[in-house]
XYZ file of C-alpha atoms in Angstrom:
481
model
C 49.829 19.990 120.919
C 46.878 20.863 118.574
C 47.503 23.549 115.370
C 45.590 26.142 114.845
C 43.763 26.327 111.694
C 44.509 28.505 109.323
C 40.536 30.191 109.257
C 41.304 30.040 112.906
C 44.578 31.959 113.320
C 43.435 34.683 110.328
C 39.777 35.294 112.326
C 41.615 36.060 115.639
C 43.963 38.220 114.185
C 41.613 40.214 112.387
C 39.392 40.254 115.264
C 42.365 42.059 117.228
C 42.804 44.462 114.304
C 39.692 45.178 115.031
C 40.247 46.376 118.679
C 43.811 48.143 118.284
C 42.643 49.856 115.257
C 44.153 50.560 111.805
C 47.889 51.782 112.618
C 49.401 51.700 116.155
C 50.928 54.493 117.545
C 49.856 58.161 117.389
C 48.653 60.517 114.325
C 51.257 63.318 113.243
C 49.994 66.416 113.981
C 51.552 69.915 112.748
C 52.885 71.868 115.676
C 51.802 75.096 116.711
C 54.177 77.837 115.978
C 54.733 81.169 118.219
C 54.718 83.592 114.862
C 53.626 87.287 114.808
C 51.197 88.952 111.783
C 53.816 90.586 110.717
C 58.044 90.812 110.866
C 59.521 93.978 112.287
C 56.212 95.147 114.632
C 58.509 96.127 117.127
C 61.620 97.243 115.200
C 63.010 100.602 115.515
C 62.155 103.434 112.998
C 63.082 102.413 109.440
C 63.031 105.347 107.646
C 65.591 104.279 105.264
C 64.313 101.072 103.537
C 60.628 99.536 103.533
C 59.731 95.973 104.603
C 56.887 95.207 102.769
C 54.537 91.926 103.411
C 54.985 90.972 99.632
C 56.062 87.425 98.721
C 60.307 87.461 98.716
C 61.606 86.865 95.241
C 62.000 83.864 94.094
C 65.090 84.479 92.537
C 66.253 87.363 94.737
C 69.962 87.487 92.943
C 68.332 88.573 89.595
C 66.794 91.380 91.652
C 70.636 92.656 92.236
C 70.957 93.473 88.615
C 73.983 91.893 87.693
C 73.874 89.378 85.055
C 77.284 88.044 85.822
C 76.480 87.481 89.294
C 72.834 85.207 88.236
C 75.463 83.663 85.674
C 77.756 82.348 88.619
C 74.595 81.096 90.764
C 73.232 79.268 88.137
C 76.414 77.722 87.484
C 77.311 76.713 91.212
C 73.554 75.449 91.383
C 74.336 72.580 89.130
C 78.456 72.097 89.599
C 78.846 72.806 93.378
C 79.534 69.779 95.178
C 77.780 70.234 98.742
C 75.054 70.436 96.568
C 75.983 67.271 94.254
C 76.624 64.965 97.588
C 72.839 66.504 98.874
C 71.543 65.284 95.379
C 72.874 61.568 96.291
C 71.295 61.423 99.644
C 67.956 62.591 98.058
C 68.276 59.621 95.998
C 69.341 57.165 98.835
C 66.602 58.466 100.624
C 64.291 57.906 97.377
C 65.496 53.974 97.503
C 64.780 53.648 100.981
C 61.270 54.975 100.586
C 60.851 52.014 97.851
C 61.843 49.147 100.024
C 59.738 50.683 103.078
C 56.882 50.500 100.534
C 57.582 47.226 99.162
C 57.501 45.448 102.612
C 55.373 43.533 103.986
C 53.318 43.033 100.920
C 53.270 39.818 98.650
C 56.033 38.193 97.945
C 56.590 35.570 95.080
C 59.356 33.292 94.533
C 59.418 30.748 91.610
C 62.419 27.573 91.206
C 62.974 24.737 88.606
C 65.457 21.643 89.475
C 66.849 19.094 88.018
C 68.457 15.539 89.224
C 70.027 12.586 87.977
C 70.867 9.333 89.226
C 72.157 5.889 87.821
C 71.883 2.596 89.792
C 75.358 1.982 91.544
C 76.206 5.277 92.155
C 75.786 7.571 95.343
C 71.841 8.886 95.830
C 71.381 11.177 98.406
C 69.623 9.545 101.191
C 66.452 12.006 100.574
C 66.452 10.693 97.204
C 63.034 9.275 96.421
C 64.897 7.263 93.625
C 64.394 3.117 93.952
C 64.535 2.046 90.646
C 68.038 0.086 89.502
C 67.762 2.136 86.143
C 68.550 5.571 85.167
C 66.017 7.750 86.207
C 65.487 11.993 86.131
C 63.524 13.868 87.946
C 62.873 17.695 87.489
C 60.333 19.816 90.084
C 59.106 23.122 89.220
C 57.472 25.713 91.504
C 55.825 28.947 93.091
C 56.417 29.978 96.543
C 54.154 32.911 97.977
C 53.826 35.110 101.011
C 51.757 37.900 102.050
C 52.447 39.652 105.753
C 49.212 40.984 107.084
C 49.598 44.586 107.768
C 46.965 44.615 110.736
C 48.203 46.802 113.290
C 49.715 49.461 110.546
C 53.736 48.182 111.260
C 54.290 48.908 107.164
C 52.261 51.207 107.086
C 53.786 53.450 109.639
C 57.088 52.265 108.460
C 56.094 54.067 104.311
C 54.799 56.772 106.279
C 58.778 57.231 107.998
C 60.443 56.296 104.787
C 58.303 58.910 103.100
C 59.164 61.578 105.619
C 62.981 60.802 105.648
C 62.440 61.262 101.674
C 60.911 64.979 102.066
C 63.556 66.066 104.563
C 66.398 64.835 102.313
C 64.970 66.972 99.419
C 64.774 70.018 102.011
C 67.945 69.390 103.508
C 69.102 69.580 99.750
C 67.277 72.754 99.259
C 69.082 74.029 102.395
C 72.073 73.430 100.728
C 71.863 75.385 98.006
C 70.231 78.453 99.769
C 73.542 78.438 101.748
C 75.674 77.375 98.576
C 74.005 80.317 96.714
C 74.124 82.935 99.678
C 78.098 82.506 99.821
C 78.736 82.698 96.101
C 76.677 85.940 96.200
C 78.401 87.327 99.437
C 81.729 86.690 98.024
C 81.086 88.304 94.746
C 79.639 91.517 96.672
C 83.020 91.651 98.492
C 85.138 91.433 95.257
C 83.495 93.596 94.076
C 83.882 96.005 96.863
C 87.512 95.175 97.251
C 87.818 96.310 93.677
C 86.519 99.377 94.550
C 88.441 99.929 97.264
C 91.848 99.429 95.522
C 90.770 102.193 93.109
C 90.131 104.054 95.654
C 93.014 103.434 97.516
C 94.911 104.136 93.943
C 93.280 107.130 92.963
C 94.198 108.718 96.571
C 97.688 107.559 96.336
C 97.975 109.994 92.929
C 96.997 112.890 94.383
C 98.955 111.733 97.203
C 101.803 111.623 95.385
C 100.896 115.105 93.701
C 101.247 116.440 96.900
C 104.567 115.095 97.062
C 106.101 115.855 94.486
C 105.196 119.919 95.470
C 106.169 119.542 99.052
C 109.520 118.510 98.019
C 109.828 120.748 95.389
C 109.188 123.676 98.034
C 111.621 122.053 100.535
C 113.973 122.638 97.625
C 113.522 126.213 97.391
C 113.604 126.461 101.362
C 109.989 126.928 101.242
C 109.432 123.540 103.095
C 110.473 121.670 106.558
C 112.071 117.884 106.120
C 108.778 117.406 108.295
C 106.400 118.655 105.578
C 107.707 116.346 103.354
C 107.530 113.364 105.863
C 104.342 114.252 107.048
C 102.822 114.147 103.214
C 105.204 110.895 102.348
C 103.796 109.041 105.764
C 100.406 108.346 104.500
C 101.045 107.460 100.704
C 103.340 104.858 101.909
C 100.633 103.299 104.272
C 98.531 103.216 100.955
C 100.999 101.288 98.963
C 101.046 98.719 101.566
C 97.649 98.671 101.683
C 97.178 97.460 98.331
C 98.626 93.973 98.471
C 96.370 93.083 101.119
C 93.395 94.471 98.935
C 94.702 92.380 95.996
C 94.598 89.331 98.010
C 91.397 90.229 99.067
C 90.076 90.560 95.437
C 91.756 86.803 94.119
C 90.789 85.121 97.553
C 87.214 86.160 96.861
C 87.636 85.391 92.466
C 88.608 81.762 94.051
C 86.143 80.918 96.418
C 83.531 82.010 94.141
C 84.930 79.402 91.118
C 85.260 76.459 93.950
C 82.140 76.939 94.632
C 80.744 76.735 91.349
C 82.906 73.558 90.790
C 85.476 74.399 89.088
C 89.479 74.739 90.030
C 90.012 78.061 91.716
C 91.910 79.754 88.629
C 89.111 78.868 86.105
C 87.244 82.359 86.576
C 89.933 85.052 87.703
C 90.113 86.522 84.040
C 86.155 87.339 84.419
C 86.262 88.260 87.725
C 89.274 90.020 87.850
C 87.625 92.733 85.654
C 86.354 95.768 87.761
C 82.442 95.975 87.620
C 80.193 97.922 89.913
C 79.063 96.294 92.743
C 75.040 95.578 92.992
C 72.896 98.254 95.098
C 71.457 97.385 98.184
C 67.559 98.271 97.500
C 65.237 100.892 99.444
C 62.132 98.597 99.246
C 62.127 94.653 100.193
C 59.577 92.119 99.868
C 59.584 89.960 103.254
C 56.227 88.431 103.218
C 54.243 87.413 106.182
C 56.037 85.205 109.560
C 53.576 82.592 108.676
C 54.672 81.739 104.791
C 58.272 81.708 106.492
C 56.653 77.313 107.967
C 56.419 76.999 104.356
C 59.542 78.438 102.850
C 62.352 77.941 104.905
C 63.945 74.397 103.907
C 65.458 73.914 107.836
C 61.604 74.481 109.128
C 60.280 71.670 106.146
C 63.255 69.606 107.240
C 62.901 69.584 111.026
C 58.994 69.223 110.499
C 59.705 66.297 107.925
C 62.249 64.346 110.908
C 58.939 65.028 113.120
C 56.963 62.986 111.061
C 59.217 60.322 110.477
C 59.957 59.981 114.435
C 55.801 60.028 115.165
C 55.380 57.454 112.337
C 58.560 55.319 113.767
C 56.780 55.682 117.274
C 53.947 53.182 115.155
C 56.288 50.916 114.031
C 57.586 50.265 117.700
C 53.667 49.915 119.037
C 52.974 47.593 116.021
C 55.553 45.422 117.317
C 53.611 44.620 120.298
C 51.242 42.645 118.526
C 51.197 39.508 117.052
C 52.315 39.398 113.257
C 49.916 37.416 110.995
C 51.107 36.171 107.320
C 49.834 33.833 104.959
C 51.525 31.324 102.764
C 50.964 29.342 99.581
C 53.020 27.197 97.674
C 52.795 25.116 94.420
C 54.703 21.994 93.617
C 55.035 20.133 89.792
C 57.264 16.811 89.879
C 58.179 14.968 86.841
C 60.266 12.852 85.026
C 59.980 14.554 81.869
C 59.691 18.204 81.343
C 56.247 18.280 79.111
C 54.735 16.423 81.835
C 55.031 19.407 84.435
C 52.217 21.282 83.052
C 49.946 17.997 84.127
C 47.013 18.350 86.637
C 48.381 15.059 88.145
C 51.999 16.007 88.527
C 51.013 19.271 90.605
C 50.879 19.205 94.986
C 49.795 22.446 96.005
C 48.988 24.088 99.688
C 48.023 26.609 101.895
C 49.036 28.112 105.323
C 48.809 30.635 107.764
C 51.199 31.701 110.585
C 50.997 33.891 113.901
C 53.723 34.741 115.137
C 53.443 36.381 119.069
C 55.591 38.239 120.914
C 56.109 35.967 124.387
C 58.640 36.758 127.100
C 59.933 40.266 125.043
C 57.415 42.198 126.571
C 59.612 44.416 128.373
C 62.135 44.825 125.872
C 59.283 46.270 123.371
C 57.890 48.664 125.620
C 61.173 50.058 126.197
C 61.723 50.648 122.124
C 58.296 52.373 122.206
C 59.378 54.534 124.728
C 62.675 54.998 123.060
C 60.688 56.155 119.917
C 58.917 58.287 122.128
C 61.648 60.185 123.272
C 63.088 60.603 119.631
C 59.822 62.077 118.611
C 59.923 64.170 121.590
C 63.033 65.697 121.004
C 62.316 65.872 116.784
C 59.508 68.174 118.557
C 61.968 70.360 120.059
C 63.861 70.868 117.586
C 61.596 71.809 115.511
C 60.391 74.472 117.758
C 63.753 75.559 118.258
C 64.418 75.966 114.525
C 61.468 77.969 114.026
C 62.840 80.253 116.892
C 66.147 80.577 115.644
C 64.466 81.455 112.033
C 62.624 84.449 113.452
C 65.141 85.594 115.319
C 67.496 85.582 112.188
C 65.117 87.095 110.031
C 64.255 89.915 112.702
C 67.962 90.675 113.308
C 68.063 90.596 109.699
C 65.340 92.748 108.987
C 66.890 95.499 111.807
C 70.739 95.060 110.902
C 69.690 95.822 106.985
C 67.717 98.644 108.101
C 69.836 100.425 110.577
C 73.190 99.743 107.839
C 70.684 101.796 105.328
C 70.983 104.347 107.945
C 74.729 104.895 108.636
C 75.460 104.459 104.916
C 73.150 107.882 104.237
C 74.919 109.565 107.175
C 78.610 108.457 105.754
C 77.186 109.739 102.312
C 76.881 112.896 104.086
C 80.409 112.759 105.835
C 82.421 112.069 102.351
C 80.339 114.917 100.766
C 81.674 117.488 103.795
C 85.017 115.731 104.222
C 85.221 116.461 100.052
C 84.481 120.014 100.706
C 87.214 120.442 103.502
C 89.796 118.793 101.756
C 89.349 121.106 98.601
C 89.475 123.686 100.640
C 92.282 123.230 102.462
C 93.987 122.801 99.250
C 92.874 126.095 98.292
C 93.669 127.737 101.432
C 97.544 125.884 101.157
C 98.093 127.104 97.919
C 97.388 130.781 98.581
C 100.019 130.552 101.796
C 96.952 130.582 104.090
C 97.165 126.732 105.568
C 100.496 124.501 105.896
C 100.430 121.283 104.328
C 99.291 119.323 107.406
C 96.044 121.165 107.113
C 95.667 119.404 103.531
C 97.198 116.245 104.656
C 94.500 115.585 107.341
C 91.934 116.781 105.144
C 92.630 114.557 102.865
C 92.671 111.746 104.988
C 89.885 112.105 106.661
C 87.944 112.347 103.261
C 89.736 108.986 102.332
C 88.875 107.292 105.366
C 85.379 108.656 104.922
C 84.852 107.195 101.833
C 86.323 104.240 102.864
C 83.956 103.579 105.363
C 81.147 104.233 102.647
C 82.607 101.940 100.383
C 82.590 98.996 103.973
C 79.239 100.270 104.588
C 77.930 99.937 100.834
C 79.365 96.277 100.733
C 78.093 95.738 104.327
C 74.120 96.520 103.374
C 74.478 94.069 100.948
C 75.819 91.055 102.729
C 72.740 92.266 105.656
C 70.650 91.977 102.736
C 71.977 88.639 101.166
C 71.877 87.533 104.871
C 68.226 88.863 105.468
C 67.083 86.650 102.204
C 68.896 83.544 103.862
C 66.985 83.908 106.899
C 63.444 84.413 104.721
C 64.535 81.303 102.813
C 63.435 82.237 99.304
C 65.031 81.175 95.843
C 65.096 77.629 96.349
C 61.926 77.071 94.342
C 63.852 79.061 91.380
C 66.477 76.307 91.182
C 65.951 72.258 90.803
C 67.437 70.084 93.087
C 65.970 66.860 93.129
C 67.108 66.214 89.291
């Protein structure tokens, strides 16, 4: 059987370079995506708030105006661990990416031995020792290997690696959108529990005002046993509505210090302390459906896996063809270590090697057309997460808006449920009204505001859900430190 030569093996390879090209397997290409000019075109009439194309804030939660509340986000941005175990996958993801880009290039290895033999003794049978005497030996040399990238196998390969990197850093960024999002929806709702349990407290005075004069009438025989239950009735339902509210309030005060990192204790003294709660704004930046490809770290991730699968559908192609790599090697020998560096104690040489897929042709095919399928379906999903992004930001955009609505029309309802109630009281202390007139009065006022305190702290969790869905802030915060 005759060898190749090594000229021989090198020109036909490179002559079949020549034919398949540069890299096997397709180009990425960035998908189309079904997005409108602008968000809300079709929404109902927003009279309440504006949705302007402005780019969102970068750091939307200073927009709330609460410095405690940018204090806490900063703080969960660099102690949260979701966002800590993200970080380590970034940099797993980082090392992969290096030895994807180290492969396949030249490789150098370098070795130094020594042996020793006496006459008598055992000598390996390899042993070019014949001589009855003592005699050493030492051997010193380089080893080297370069892989031809000719049909773009590595190359495709970096190109994966390098996506898989990307989409680790936006599935990091992902992470602390969603990290960020909870601490400020939780802090909204303690903050509206708060309010609500002064409410609820500041009813249950008057409440008990009213009390305390009912019975002192039912003294004098100016009162039924009824009036008194019918006024007692809804200042108990109060009291046991407050440990529920409490619960509410140091529920919330924990979440918000596990997610920052810390125990769950570590920030109840802060939070504990009733604040006011941040105002849901009239006018919002949203930007433009197109800027929403570029911002939104799910829609950078998916589209990152899509790149990695197309460059992976390469590496499977590449495989197809023969593998070319060259080889070099040199030798010193010598008995004494000064006389390595000699021209005459040095054997050097050259090679080449092709190696050629035989009999696996089926087998290969079939992990093309397995890559093939994984790219398809990275497509996919990629359309379906921008779908599901402008759907969320479109609900978003309506759910804020219409919540903007019913909170100006409950306004209005606590403003004439305040009216009645006062004058009911009126009318019951002049002898005109009994006290059931006052007590439903009054409750419907409380329930009123009630449901404008729900619908206050609902517009902002539609809002802190709306800048979710537009994926802004992450470019505010550092993740890939």
């Amino acid at each position: 059987m005759k060898r190749a030569s090594t000229a021989g093996i090198v020109a036909a390879a490179l002559c079949a370079a020549a034919v398949a090209g540069c890299a096997a397997g397709p180009d990425y290409r960035k998908p189309d995506a079904p997005v409108t000019q602008r968000f809300g075109e079709k929404a109902p009439d927003q009279q309440a708030v504006s949705f302007t194309a402005e780019t969102p804030d970068r750091a939307w939660w200073d927009m709330l105006g609460d410095p405690l509340l940018s204090e806490l986000v900063t703080k969960a941005a660099a102690g949260n661990q979701k966002i800590a175990a993200a970080k380590a996958r970034i940099r797993e993801a980082r090392a992969l990416y290096d030895v994807a880009d180290g492969k396949g290039g030249l490789s150098v290895d370098a070795g130094i031995a020594g042996r020793h033999a006496e006459a008598g003794r055992s000598v390996p049978s390899s042993s070019s020792i014949t001589r009855d005497k003592a005699r050493g030996l030492i051997a010193a040399g380089f080893d080297a290997k370069w892989e031809l990238d000719l049909f773009g196998a590595n190359q495709r390969g970096v190109e994966a690696a390098s996506a898989r990197y990307e989409a680790s850093v936006d599935e990091a960024r992902g992470v602390l959108l969603s990290v960020v999002a909870e601490v400020a929806r939780n802090y909204v709702e303690l903050r509206g529990a708060q309010r609500r349990l002064a409410l609820v407290e500041e009813t249950m005075v008057l409440q008990q005002q009213a009390l305390e004069r009912t019975k002192a009438k039912f003294r004098s025989g100016l009162a039924l046993e009824y009036d008194v239950a019918t006024v007692e009735s809804p200042l108990q339902r109060n009291r046991a509505a407050v440990p529920a509210i409490r619960a509410q309030i140091q529920s919330a005060a924990h979440r918000i210090s596990v997610l920052t990192g810390d125990n769950p204790t570590a920030l109840l003294d802060r939070l504990l302390k009733a604040a006011p709660a941040p105002a849901a704004p009239d006018v919002v930046p949203v930007g433009l459906p197109a800027d929403l490809l570029a911002r939104r770290p799910d829609l950078r991730r998916t589209e990152q896996e899509l790149r990695a699968a197309t460059a992976e559908v390469g590496v499977a192609t590449a495989d197809l063809y023969p593998r070319v790599s060259l080889t070099g090697s040199l030798t010193s020998r010598a008995g004494r270590f000064t006389d390595l560096f000699l021209a005459s104690s040095g054997v050097w040489g050259l090679g080449a090697a092709l190696l050629v897929p035989l009999f696996e042709h089926g087998r290969l095919e079939a992990q093309v057309a397995a890559a093939g399928a994984r790219a398809d379906e990275a497509l996919a999903n990629h359309r379906q997460a921008v779908l599901t992004a402008l759907e969320e930001v479109e609900s978003s955009l309506v759910t804020y808006a219409q919540e903007q609505i019913r909170r100006r029309e409950l306004e209005r309802a606590v403003e004439q449920s305040r009216k009645a109630f006062h004058m009911a009281r009126d009318l019951h202390d002049r002898g005109v009204k009994d006290i059931l007139h006052v007590v439903v009065a009054q409750r419907t006022y409380s329930e009123n505001v009630e449901l404008l305190l729900a619908s206050e702290v609902a517009s902002m969790t539609h809002l802190i859900a709306l800048y979710k869905a537009l994926g802004g802030g992450w470019s505010a915060l550092d993740v890939t430190g």
